[in-house]
PDB file of C-alpha atoms in Angstrom:
ATOM      1  CA  MET A 403      29.585 -23.218  16.011  1.00  0.00           C
ATOM      2  CA  THR A 404      26.970 -26.289  15.505  1.00  0.00           C
ATOM      3  CA  ASP A 405      23.519 -25.625  13.518  1.00  0.00           C
ATOM      4  CA  GLY A 406      19.967 -26.143  14.836  1.00  0.00           C
ATOM      5  CA  ASN A 407      17.782 -28.297  12.962  1.00  0.00           C
ATOM      6  CA  MET A 408      14.632 -26.764  13.562  1.00  0.00           C
ATOM      7  CA  VAL A 409      13.998 -27.528  17.169  1.00  0.00           C
ATOM      8  CA  GLU A 410      10.949 -25.436  19.020  1.00  0.00           C
ATOM      9  CA  ASN A 411      11.392 -22.694  21.037  1.00  0.00           C
ATOM     10  CA  GLN A 412      11.906 -23.390  24.409  1.00  0.00           C
ATOM     11  CA  THR A 413      11.295 -19.668  25.318  1.00  0.00           C
ATOM     12  CA  GLU A 414       8.478 -17.016  25.027  1.00  0.00           C
ATOM     13  CA  ILE A 415       8.894 -13.330  25.409  1.00  0.00           C
ATOM     14  CA  GLU A 416       6.883 -10.448  25.541  1.00  0.00           C
ATOM     15  CA  PHE A 417       8.024  -6.635  24.208  1.00  0.00           C
ATOM     16  CA  ASP A 418       7.337  -4.539  26.937  1.00  0.00           C
ATOM     17  CA  ASP A 419       5.323  -1.160  25.541  1.00  0.00           C
ATOM     18  CA  LYS A 420       5.451  -2.479  22.207  1.00  0.00           C
ATOM     19  CA  ASP A 421       2.479  -0.148  21.856  1.00  0.00           C
ATOM     20  CA  LYS A 422       5.056   2.868  21.427  1.00  0.00           C
ATOM     21  CA  TRP A 423       6.674   1.160  18.556  1.00  0.00           C
ATOM     22  CA  ASN A 424       6.978   3.021  15.475  1.00  0.00           C
ATOM     23  CA  VAL A 425       5.476   1.465  11.867  1.00  0.00           C
ATOM     24  CA  ASP A 426       8.705   3.459  10.154  1.00  0.00           C
ATOM     25  CA  TYR A 427      11.717   4.571  11.601  1.00  0.00           C
ATOM     26  CA  LYS A 428      14.277   7.896   9.975  1.00  0.00           C
ATOM     27  CA  ARG A 429      17.775   6.780   9.537  1.00  0.00           C
ATOM     28  CA  ASN A 430      20.697   8.530   8.568  1.00  0.00           C
ATOM     29  CA  ASN A 431      23.934   7.152   7.488  1.00  0.00           C
ATOM     30  CA  LYS A 432      27.529   6.267   9.399  1.00  0.00           C
ATOM     31  CA  ASN A 433      30.479   4.383   7.611  1.00  0.00           C
ATOM     32  CA  ASN A 434      31.161   1.147   5.513  1.00  0.00           C
ATOM     33  CA  GLY A 435      27.276   0.592   5.416  1.00  0.00           C
ATOM     34  CA  VAL A 436      26.129   1.485   8.675  1.00  0.00           C
ATOM     35  CA  LYS A 437      22.355   3.153   9.225  1.00  0.00           C
ATOM     36  CA  ASN A 438      22.048   4.803  12.150  1.00  0.00           C
ATOM     37  CA  LEU A 439      17.869   4.356  13.332  1.00  0.00           C
ATOM     38  CA  ARG A 440      16.668   7.332  15.270  1.00  0.00           C
ATOM     39  CA  CYS A 441      14.156   7.320  17.790  1.00  0.00           C
ATOM     40  CA  PHE A 442      14.301   3.196  18.181  1.00  0.00           C
ATOM     41  CA  PRO A 443      11.913   1.714  19.561  1.00  0.00           C
ATOM     42  CA  TYR A 444      10.290   4.995  20.747  1.00  0.00           C
ATOM     43  CA  CYS A 445      11.542   8.539  21.662  1.00  0.00           C
ATOM     44  CA  ARG A 446      13.967   8.912  24.585  1.00  0.00           C
ATOM     45  CA  GLU A 447      11.535  10.586  27.582  1.00  0.00           C
ATOM     46  CA  PRO A 448      10.503  13.001  28.546  1.00  0.00           C
ATOM     47  CA  GLN A 449      10.519  14.083  24.468  1.00  0.00           C
ATOM     48  CA  HIS A 450      11.330  13.323  21.290  1.00  0.00           C
ATOM     49  CA  ARG A 451      14.976  15.171  20.835  1.00  0.00           C
ATOM     50  CA  ASP A 452      15.923  16.732  17.081  1.00  0.00           C
ATOM     51  CA  SER A 453      20.129  16.345  18.007  1.00  0.00           C
ATOM     52  CA  GLY A 454      22.088  13.891  19.542  1.00  0.00           C
ATOM     53  CA  PHE A 455      20.418  10.390  20.881  1.00  0.00           C
ATOM     54  CA  CYS A 456      17.203   9.831  20.778  1.00  0.00           C
ATOM     55  CA  GLY A 457      15.838   6.068  21.316  1.00  0.00           C
ATOM     56  CA  GLN A 458      15.325   3.677  24.211  1.00  0.00           C
ATOM     57  CA  PRO A 459      16.500   0.201  25.174  1.00  0.00           C
ATOM     58  CA  VAL A 460      14.554  -2.912  23.956  1.00  0.00           C
ATOM     59  CA  ARG A 461      13.020  -3.942  27.138  1.00  0.00           C
ATOM     60  CA  ILE A 462      11.696  -7.809  26.986  1.00  0.00           C
ATOM     61  CA  THR A 463       9.916 -10.110  29.630  1.00  0.00           C
ATOM     62  CA  LEU A 464      11.237 -13.779  28.727  1.00  0.00           C
ATOM     63  CA  LYS A 465       9.307 -16.737  29.998  1.00  0.00           C
ATOM     64  CA  ARG A 466       9.931 -20.548  30.045  1.00  0.00           C
ATOM     65  CA  LYS A 467       7.762 -22.934  28.529  1.00  0.00           C
ATOM     66  CA  THR A 468       9.319 -25.250  30.719  1.00  0.00           C
ATOM     67  CA  SER A 469      10.651 -24.987  34.144  1.00  0.00           C
ATOM     68  CA  GLN A 470      12.965 -28.489  33.968  1.00  0.00           C
ATOM     69  CA  ASP A 471      16.281 -28.576  33.589  1.00  0.00           C
ATOM     70  CA  LYS A 472      16.751 -24.568  34.183  1.00  0.00           C
ATOM     71  CA  LYS A 473      19.939 -23.399  32.894  1.00  0.00           C
ATOM     72  CA  GLN A 474      21.167 -19.568  33.144  1.00  0.00           C
ATOM     73  CA  LEU A 475      19.759 -17.310  30.109  1.00  0.00           C
ATOM     74  CA  PHE A 476      21.289 -15.185  27.898  1.00  0.00           C
ATOM     75  CA  VAL A 477      19.456 -12.577  25.580  1.00  0.00           C
ATOM     76  CA  TRP A 478      21.013 -11.033  22.311  1.00  0.00           C
ATOM     77  CA  GLY A 479      18.918  -8.828  19.761  1.00  0.00           C
ATOM     78  CA  GLU A 480      19.608  -8.601  15.942  1.00  0.00           C
ATOM     79  CA  PHE A 481      18.492  -6.270  13.032  1.00  0.00           C
ATOM     80  CA  MET A 482      17.386  -7.948  10.056  1.00  0.00           C
ATOM     81  CA  THR A 483      15.169  -8.162   7.496  1.00  0.00           C
ATOM     82  CA  VAL A 484      11.894 -10.187   7.887  1.00  0.00           C
ATOM     83  CA  GLU A 485      12.834 -12.184   4.847  1.00  0.00           C
ATOM     84  CA  CYS A 486      16.283 -13.150   6.409  1.00  0.00           C
ATOM     85  CA  PHE A 487      14.506 -14.076   9.758  1.00  0.00           C
ATOM     86  CA  GLU A 488      11.646 -16.503   8.361  1.00  0.00           C
ATOM     87  CA  SER A 489      14.394 -18.125   6.736  1.00  0.00           C
ATOM     88  CA  LYS A 490      17.338 -19.030   9.219  1.00  0.00           C
ATOM     89  CA  PRO A 491      15.625 -20.952  12.187  1.00  0.00           C
ATOM     90  CA  ARG A 492      18.569 -21.290  14.725  1.00  0.00           C
ATOM     91  CA  VAL A 493      16.907 -22.815  17.729  1.00  0.00           C
ATOM     92  CA  GLY A 494      19.606 -25.979  18.501  1.00  0.00           C
ATOM     93  CA  THR A 495      22.623 -24.012  17.423  1.00  0.00           C
ATOM     94  CA  VAL A 496      25.497 -24.410  19.856  1.00  0.00           C
ATOM     95  CA  MET A 497      28.051 -21.924  20.534  1.00  0.00           C
ATOM     96  CA  THR A 498      30.965 -21.610  22.603  1.00  0.00           C
ATOM     97  CA  TRP A 499      31.295 -17.963  24.465  1.00  0.00           C
ATOM     98  CA  ASP A 500      34.582 -16.960  22.613  1.00  0.00           C
ATOM     99  CA  GLU A 501      32.980 -17.431  19.519  1.00  0.00           C
ATOM    100  CA  ILE A 502      29.788 -14.978  20.033  1.00  0.00           C
ATOM    101  CA  GLU A 503      32.270 -12.344  21.908  1.00  0.00           C
ATOM    102  CA  THR A 504      34.487 -11.835  19.231  1.00  0.00           C
ATOM    103  CA  ASN A 505      32.536 -12.694  16.416  1.00  0.00           C
ATOM    104  CA  TYR A 506      28.728 -11.373  17.103  1.00  0.00           C
ATOM    105  CA  VAL A 507      28.832  -8.943  19.847  1.00  0.00           C
ATOM    106  CA  ARG A 508      29.026  -5.354  19.441  1.00  0.00           C
ATOM    107  CA  SER A 509      31.723  -3.827  21.396  1.00  0.00           C
ATOM    108  CA  ARG A 510      33.815  -0.879  22.039  1.00  0.00           C
ATOM    109  CA  GLU A 511      36.417  -3.303  20.115  1.00  0.00           C
ATOM    110  CA  ASN A 512      33.774  -4.411  17.407  1.00  0.00           C
ATOM    111  CA  PRO A 513      31.534  -1.602  16.988  1.00  0.00           C
ATOM    112  CA  PHE A 514      30.040  -3.197  14.149  1.00  0.00           C
ATOM    113  CA  ASN A 515      29.559  -6.350  15.191  1.00  0.00           C
ATOM    114  CA  PRO A 516      25.597  -7.269  15.151  1.00  0.00           C
ATOM    115  CA  TRP A 517      24.684  -8.376  18.025  1.00  0.00           C
ATOM    116  CA  TYR A 518      23.245  -6.282  20.848  1.00  0.00           C
ATOM    117  CA  MET A 519      23.786  -7.791  24.565  1.00  0.00           C
ATOM    118  CA  GLY A 520      20.685  -8.060  26.248  1.00  0.00           C
ATOM    119  CA  THR A 521      21.144  -6.850  30.404  1.00  0.00           C
ATOM    120  CA  LEU A 522      19.230  -7.805  33.785  1.00  0.00           C
ATOM    121  CA  PRO A 523      18.173  -4.428  34.656  1.00  0.00           C
ATOM    122  CA  ASP A 524      17.215  -5.852  38.815  1.00  0.00           C
ATOM    123  CA  ASP A 525      20.232  -7.745  38.823  1.00  0.00           C
ATOM    124  CA  GLY A 526      18.514 -11.044  39.413  1.00  0.00           C
ATOM    125  CA  ASP A 527      19.494 -14.496  38.830  1.00  0.00           C
ATOM    126  CA  ARG A 528      19.681 -15.824  35.332  1.00  0.00           C
ATOM    127  CA  VAL A 529      17.372 -19.095  36.488  1.00  0.00           C
ATOM    128  CA  ARG A 530      13.765 -17.608  36.822  1.00  0.00           C
ATOM    129  CA  ASP A 531      10.758 -18.631  34.850  1.00  0.00           C
ATOM    130  CA  VAL A 532      10.412 -15.214  34.405  1.00  0.00           C
ATOM    131  CA  ILE A 533      13.545 -12.816  33.245  1.00  0.00           C
ATOM    132  CA  LYS A 534      13.353  -9.440  32.497  1.00  0.00           C
ATOM    133  CA  PHE A 535      16.004  -8.001  29.959  1.00  0.00           C
ATOM    134  CA  CYS A 536      17.085  -4.573  28.542  1.00  0.00           C
ATOM    135  CA  ILE A 537      18.656  -4.797  24.980  1.00  0.00           C
ATOM    136  CA  LYS A 538      21.266  -1.898  24.609  1.00  0.00           C
ATOM    137  CA  ILE A 539      21.332   0.167  27.884  1.00  0.00           C
ATOM    138  CA  HIS A 540      24.041   2.406  26.846  1.00  0.00           C
ATOM    139  CA  LYS A 541      23.536   5.745  25.354  1.00  0.00           C
ATOM    140  CA  GLY A 542      24.508   5.886  21.472  1.00  0.00           C
ATOM    141  CA  GLY A 543      22.827   4.853  18.060  1.00  0.00           C
ATOM    142  CA  TRP A 544      21.163   1.929  16.983  1.00  0.00           C
ATOM    143  CA  LEU A 545      23.418   1.111  14.565  1.00  0.00           C
ATOM    144  CA  TYR A 546      22.332  -1.495  11.521  1.00  0.00           C
ATOM    145  CA  LYS A 547      24.304  -2.351   8.446  1.00  0.00           C
ATOM    146  CA  PHE A 548      22.508  -3.129   5.578  1.00  0.00           C
ATOM    147  CA  ILE A 549      22.308  -2.054   1.610  1.00  0.00           C
ATOM    148  CA  SER A 550      19.989   0.447   1.252  1.00  0.00           C
ATOM    149  CA  SER A 551      18.827   1.790  -2.283  1.00  0.00           C
ATOM    150  CA  LYS A 552      15.706   3.440  -3.713  1.00  0.00           C
ATOM    151  CA  HIS A 553      13.651   0.084  -3.739  1.00  0.00           C
ATOM    152  CA  ALA A 554      14.902  -0.882  -0.286  1.00  0.00           C
ATOM    153  CA  SER A 555      12.323   1.347   1.402  1.00  0.00           C
ATOM    154  CA  VAL A 556       9.899  -1.102   1.011  1.00  0.00           C
ATOM    155  CA  GLN A 557      11.639  -4.012   2.755  1.00  0.00           C
ATOM    156  CA  VAL A 558      10.215  -4.794   5.842  1.00  0.00           C
ATOM    157  CA  HIS A 559      13.103  -5.378   9.325  1.00  0.00           C
ATOM    158  CA  CYS A 560      12.506  -6.685  12.544  1.00  0.00           C
ATOM    159  CA  MET A 561      14.827  -7.330  15.895  1.00  0.00           C
ATOM    160  CA  ALA A 562      16.087 -10.855  15.947  1.00  0.00           C
ATOM    161  CA  ILE A 563      16.072 -11.800  19.898  1.00  0.00           C
ATOM    162  CA  TYR A 564      18.287 -15.010  20.396  1.00  0.00           C
ATOM    163  CA  VAL A 565      17.728 -16.665  23.870  1.00  0.00           C
ATOM    164  CA  PHE A 566      20.653 -18.686  24.621  1.00  0.00           C
ATOM    165  CA  ALA A 567      21.261 -21.355  27.469  1.00  0.00           C
ATOM    166  CA  LYS A 568      24.754 -22.023  29.404  1.00  0.00           C
ATOM    167  CA  LEU A 569      25.640 -25.962  28.495  1.00  0.00           C
ATOM    168  CA  ASP A 570      29.138 -25.430  30.597  1.00  0.00           C
ATOM    169  CA  GLU A 571      31.379 -22.936  30.860  1.00  0.00           C
ATOM    170  CA  THR A 572      32.406 -22.944  27.045  1.00  0.00           C
ATOM    171  CA  ASN A 573      29.039 -23.829  25.307  1.00  0.00           C
ATOM    172  CA  TYR A 574      26.320 -21.917  24.949  1.00  0.00           C
ATOM    173  CA  THR A 575      23.035 -23.461  22.886  1.00  0.00           C
ATOM    174  CA  CYS A 576      19.886 -21.196  21.622  1.00  0.00           C
ATOM    175  CA  ILE A 577      16.600 -22.273  23.124  1.00  0.00           C
ATOM    176  CA  GLY A 578      14.474 -19.386  21.489  1.00  0.00           C
ATOM    177  CA  PHE A 579      14.667 -17.300  18.657  1.00  0.00           C
ATOM    178  CA  HIS A 580      12.007 -14.464  18.167  1.00  0.00           C
ATOM    179  CA  LYS A 581      11.053 -11.717  15.964  1.00  0.00           C
ATOM    180  CA  SER A 582       9.940  -8.108  17.210  1.00  0.00           C
ATOM    181  CA  PRO A 583       6.970  -5.958  16.146  1.00  0.00           C
ATOM    182  CA  GLU A 584       8.019  -5.220  12.046  1.00  0.00           C
ATOM    183  CA  PHE A 585       9.358  -2.110  10.601  1.00  0.00           C
ATOM    184  CA  THR A 586      10.028   0.252   7.662  1.00  0.00           C
ATOM    185  CA  ILE A 587      13.464   2.404   7.447  1.00  0.00           C
ATOM    186  CA  TYR A 588      13.316   5.664   5.384  1.00  0.00           C
ATOM    187  CA  CYS A 589      15.882   7.975   4.567  1.00  0.00           C
ATOM    188  CA  ARG A 590      15.973  11.579   6.763  1.00  0.00           C
ATOM    189  CA  ASN A 591      15.883  13.260   3.424  1.00  0.00           C
ATOM    190  CA  ARG A 592      12.732  11.469   1.810  1.00  0.00           C
ATOM    191  CA  PRO A 593       9.962  14.145   0.427  1.00  0.00           C
ATOM    192  CA  LYS A 594       6.828  13.796   2.284  1.00  0.00           C
ATOM    193  CA  SER A 595       4.037  14.923  -0.098  1.00  0.00           C
ATOM    194  CA  ARG A 596       0.447  15.201   1.257  1.00  0.00           C
ATOM    195  CA  ASP A 597      -0.807  11.455  -0.041  1.00  0.00           C
ATOM    196  CA  LEU A 598       1.967  10.069   1.456  1.00  0.00           C
ATOM    197  CA  MET A 599       1.422  11.405   4.747  1.00  0.00           C
ATOM    198  CA  LEU A 600      -2.060  10.701   4.833  1.00  0.00           C
ATOM    199  CA  GLU A 601      -1.698   7.160   3.547  1.00  0.00           C
ATOM    200  CA  LYS A 602       1.139   6.612   6.817  1.00  0.00           C
ATOM    201  CA  ILE A 603      -1.953   7.672   8.918  1.00  0.00           C
ATOM    202  CA  ALA A 604      -4.415   5.869   7.375  1.00  0.00           C
ATOM    203  CA  ASN A 605      -1.750   3.066   7.778  1.00  0.00           C
ATOM    204  CA  LYS A 606      -1.310   3.031  11.577  1.00  0.00           C
ATOM    205  CA  LYS A 607      -4.621   3.615  11.993  1.00  0.00           C
ATOM    206  CA  LEU A 608      -5.221   0.526  10.579  1.00  0.00           C
ATOM    207  CA  LEU A 609      -2.245  -1.323  12.684  1.00  0.00           C
ATOM    208  CA  MET A 610      -2.916  -0.193  15.888  1.00  0.00           C
ATOM    209  CA  LYS A 611      -6.468  -1.453  15.750  1.00  0.00           C
ATOM    210  CA  LYS A 612      -5.541  -5.211  15.024  1.00  0.00           C
ATOM    211  CA  SER A 613      -6.060  -7.334  17.938  1.00  0.00           C
ATOM    212  CA  ASN A 614      -3.811 -10.402  16.996  1.00  0.00           C
ATOM    213  CA  PRO A 615       0.151 -10.039  17.315  1.00  0.00           C
ATOM    214  CA  SER A 616       0.602 -12.844  15.059  1.00  0.00           C
ATOM    215  CA  GLU A 617      -0.493 -10.816  12.374  1.00  0.00           C
ATOM    216  CA  ASN A 618       1.266  -9.134   9.793  1.00  0.00           C
ATOM    217  CA  ARG A 619       1.895  -5.632  10.926  1.00  0.00           C
ATOM    218  CA  PHE A 620       2.305  -4.934   7.371  1.00  0.00           C
ATOM    219  CA  LYS A 621      -0.879  -5.604   5.312  1.00  0.00           C
ATOM    220  CA  PHE A 622      -1.307  -1.702   4.431  1.00  0.00           C
ATOM    221  CA  LEU A 623      -4.428  -0.448   3.411  1.00  0.00           C
ATOM    222  CA  VAL A 624      -3.754   2.372   0.735  1.00  0.00           C
ATOM    223  CA  PRO A 625      -6.670   4.962   1.491  1.00  0.00           C
ATOM    224  CA  GLU A 626      -9.833   4.506  -1.320  1.00  0.00           C
ATOM    225  CA  ARG A 627     -10.163   7.936  -3.640  1.00  0.00           C
ATOM    226  CA  LYS A 628     -13.189   9.320  -4.600  1.00  0.00           C
ATOM    227  CA  GLN A 629     -13.747  11.993  -7.314  1.00  0.00           C
ATOM    228  CA  GLU A 630     -15.473  14.985  -6.627  1.00  0.00           C
ATOM    229  CA  PRO A 631     -17.704  16.949  -9.078  1.00  0.00           C
ATOM    230  CA  ASP A 632     -14.987  19.429  -8.763  1.00  0.00           C
ATOM    231  CA  GLY A 633     -12.437  17.401  -9.607  1.00  0.00           C
ATOM    232  CA  VAL A 634     -10.220  17.265  -6.210  1.00  0.00           C
ATOM    233  CA  LYS A 635      -9.568  14.186  -4.916  1.00  0.00           C
ATOM    234  CA  TYR A 636      -9.199  13.421  -1.452  1.00  0.00           C
ATOM    235  CA  TYR A 637      -9.393  10.211   0.564  1.00  0.00           C
ATOM    236  CA  LYS A 638     -12.318   8.481   1.800  1.00  0.00           C
ATOM    237  CA  THR A 639     -12.531   7.782   5.747  1.00  0.00           C
TER     238      THR A 639
END
């Protein structure tokens, strides 16, 4: 692998149905520190499922910034913290197909590798200017390996999207590195007090009103409290 050197993104992506994404996701624990995210990025259609797999593929629309020197494009997705994303620009990295497949891509042989492969839902070609991809089309949990603790509940996560162009039969170069909508992760056994639920609702309402997608989705608003004469606290809306 050859590391990139802060080369500019050569692609743009749009997350389809991003308005359906949640700001937080419930997790349960698997083996070896692996977490299973429920209902990611949104519930299975036609409705939520309490047991078994509930979730959807991540669907994206990818656009080239230039039509020159077209090469076949490949896409993978990986869960990570936003802090990790901001500190690791990867555009310009060159990797071999064997390196990607063996060390990074999740498969039956390597179920805990971090990268989910993107596929073409329409069986189209990979050299178009606009291409749609689905990440993780097979049923089964969205698995994410990270160290959890009571302090980790405030960490903000995302799915990083890697876009690689095929250079030759062996080598691929990263030409795009993008970030999904941000979210937090909580334990399925987390207590949900009335105050916590009211704060969550207020935060979601605030995020829905944001018109600029580049803004941070996690500038949380803590609802203002007022003291009534009878001593009862309530949230001011």
